[in-house]
C-alpha cells in the first residue's frame, strides 16, 4: 500500500494543475469544478451537518456489515475446512454463490429485504463474507499438520486446539481476506446507498447528480477516498498491534 | 511394525521393526537418511498408524497423539503467536495447572535451558539454537511418559549442537525419563544412548542392537576418549554400507 504521507505531494500537484487549468478556461468549470470549489462545497456540507450525517451513516453501515461478514466468514471457514458436513454440503453451495459478482445481488436483496437499512447492511456483509470465508477456509485447511501434532502431543484438544493453534496459524490468511473485504465493503456500501437511501456518502454522490451539484458530488467522492484509505491504514495498524505474528511473515 | 505409504503398491518406509524401551532408558535409533526413522517415531507418537503391527505404551495401544508422548521435531514447530513462556506453559496448562503454576514451571525450565531474560520474547526473535532450547523446554514441561526426539539437533552448527547435547545429557541424567531419539549421527548416538538400534536402508528394519556401556554422567569428552573407538568404527562401517545401499537404490 502507498503510504499516506507519500501521496500528499503528488495529490497537491494534481490539485494545483487542475486549479490552474480551470481558471485558464481549459476545463468546463460547471462540470469539473476546481479543487477550491470542491473544498468550499465540503465546508458547506460540514457546516450544514450534512457531511457528518453522511459519514456516520456510511461508517456505521460499513463497519456493521464488515464485522458481521468477518465473523460469519471465519465461522463458516472453520465449518468448511474442518467438518465433513461443511466440506461436502456447504462448500459447493458457497462456491457457487461466490461466483456471482456480489453487486449483482443488490436488486434481489432489495426485493427480499426491502429498501431499508437491513438490505444495506446485508449487501456490505455479502461483499465482505466471501473473501474472508475463502481465505479462512484455505488458511485453516492448510495449517501445517506438524503444528497440530505438536499441540496434540502437548495435550491440546478440541476447542482449545482450534482456538490456540488452528486459528492463530490461519490468521495471516484471514487477515489478508479481511483486507480484501474492506475494499468490497465500500464498493457494496456505495452501490446500496446509490440505489435508495436518505443519507450516506454514496447517497450524496447520486443526490448531487440529481440537483446538478458536481462540486458536492466530487466532495463526497473525495470523502469516500479518504475514508477508504483511513480504513485500510487503521486496519493495518490494528493488525500490527494485536496480531503481530501475522505481519512478521508476510 | 511395518509402515507403508500409499496402499499396497505404495512405498514401504520400514518393515518389521520391533523393539522395546524400558522405563527410564535412553534408546537411540540410528539409521541412514530416508530409512524411515521419522515414520517410526510418528507411529510411536500416534500421528500415523502402522500398516502392520502396533505400538504399546505401558501395555496400552497407541491410536492417537496424546500427552503421554512428548515430541520434539527436527524443525521446531514452536508457535510463533505465543511468547517463549507461553509456548512452554502449554503442557502444564493442559494438565490442569493454574496459569500461575504453569508460568512458574515455564520460568523454571527457561532458566534450566539457559534462556533467562527471553521469557517474553517471540519465537521469530530467537536463533536456531535458542529455538531448540525452547523446544526442549516445551517438551519437558508437559512431563510426558515418553520423550521422542526426531534429529533434534541436526539443523544446528556443530558448536551449538554440542552445547545442546550436553544440556540434554545433564537434564536426562537428572530426570531419567524414557527417551527415544532418532538420528543419523553416530557421535550423538554414542554420547546419549543406553542402547542403539541400527536401521537398514529403506525399507528400514533393525539390523543391529548395541549396548552402550560407558559410565554416566557423560560429557562430550567421551567421544575423544579411546573407549568409544571400537563401537564407533563398527557402527561407522555398518552405517556406511547401509548408506551406500540407499544411494545405489536411488540410481
Ligand atoms: N506421508 C508420506 N507419504 C508418502 N511417503 C512418505 C510419507 N512420509 C514419508 N514418506 C517416505 O517414506 C520414506 C521414509 O521417510 P522418513 O521421513 O520416515 O525417513 P527418515 O529416515 O526420517 O529420513 P530423513 O533422514 O530424511 O529424516 C521416505 O522415502 C519418504 O519419502
Ligand atoms: Mg526424518
Short mmCIF file of C-alpha atoms in Angstrom, two decimals, chain A residues 144 146-147 149-156 160 164-165 168-169 245 248-249, chain B residues 42 47 64-67 69 73 77-82 90 93-94 124 138:
data_model
loop_
_atom_site.label_atom_id
_atom_site.label_comp_id
_atom_site.label_asym_id
_atom_site.label_seq_id
_atom_site.Cartn_x
_atom_site.Cartn_y
_atom_site.Cartn_z
CA UNK A 144 0.87 -27.32 8.98
CA UNK A 146 3.03 -30.82 12.45
CA UNK A 147 1.66 -27.82 14.36
CA UNK A 149 0.65 -32.93 16.02
CA UNK A 150 2.89 -30.88 18.28
CA UNK A 151 -0.14 -29.37 20.00
CA UNK A 152 -1.89 -32.70 20.47
CA UNK A 153 1.15 -34.31 22.00
CA UNK A 154 1.19 -31.43 24.47
CA UNK A 155 -2.36 -32.40 25.40
CA UNK A 156 -4.18 -29.67 23.44
CA UNK A 160 -8.57 -25.32 22.54
CA UNK A 164 -4.96 -21.76 20.40
CA UNK A 165 -3.43 -23.39 17.34
CA UNK A 168 -3.78 -18.36 15.06
CA UNK A 169 -1.93 -20.36 12.41
CA UNK A 245 3.00 -12.62 14.01
CA UNK A 248 6.13 -10.77 10.58
CA UNK A 249 5.68 -13.45 7.98
CA UNK B 42 5.48 -40.71 14.24
CA UNK B 47 0.50 -39.36 14.45
CA UNK B 64 -3.82 -41.18 18.52
CA UNK B 65 -1.46 -38.45 19.72
CA UNK B 66 -1.65 -37.70 23.41
CA UNK B 67 0.29 -36.00 26.16
CA UNK B 69 4.34 -38.84 24.25
CA UNK B 73 10.50 -32.20 15.81
CA UNK B 77 7.16 -26.24 15.42
CA UNK B 78 7.01 -23.72 18.23
CA UNK B 79 4.00 -21.45 17.93
CA UNK B 80 5.03 -18.01 16.64
CA UNK B 81 1.83 -16.47 18.03
CA UNK B 82 2.90 -17.25 21.58
CA UNK B 90 1.07 -25.12 27.25
CA UNK B 93 -1.85 -25.76 31.48
CA UNK B 94 -3.30 -28.72 29.60
CA UNK B 124 10.82 -15.19 15.47
CA UNK B 138 8.29 -27.14 25.99
#
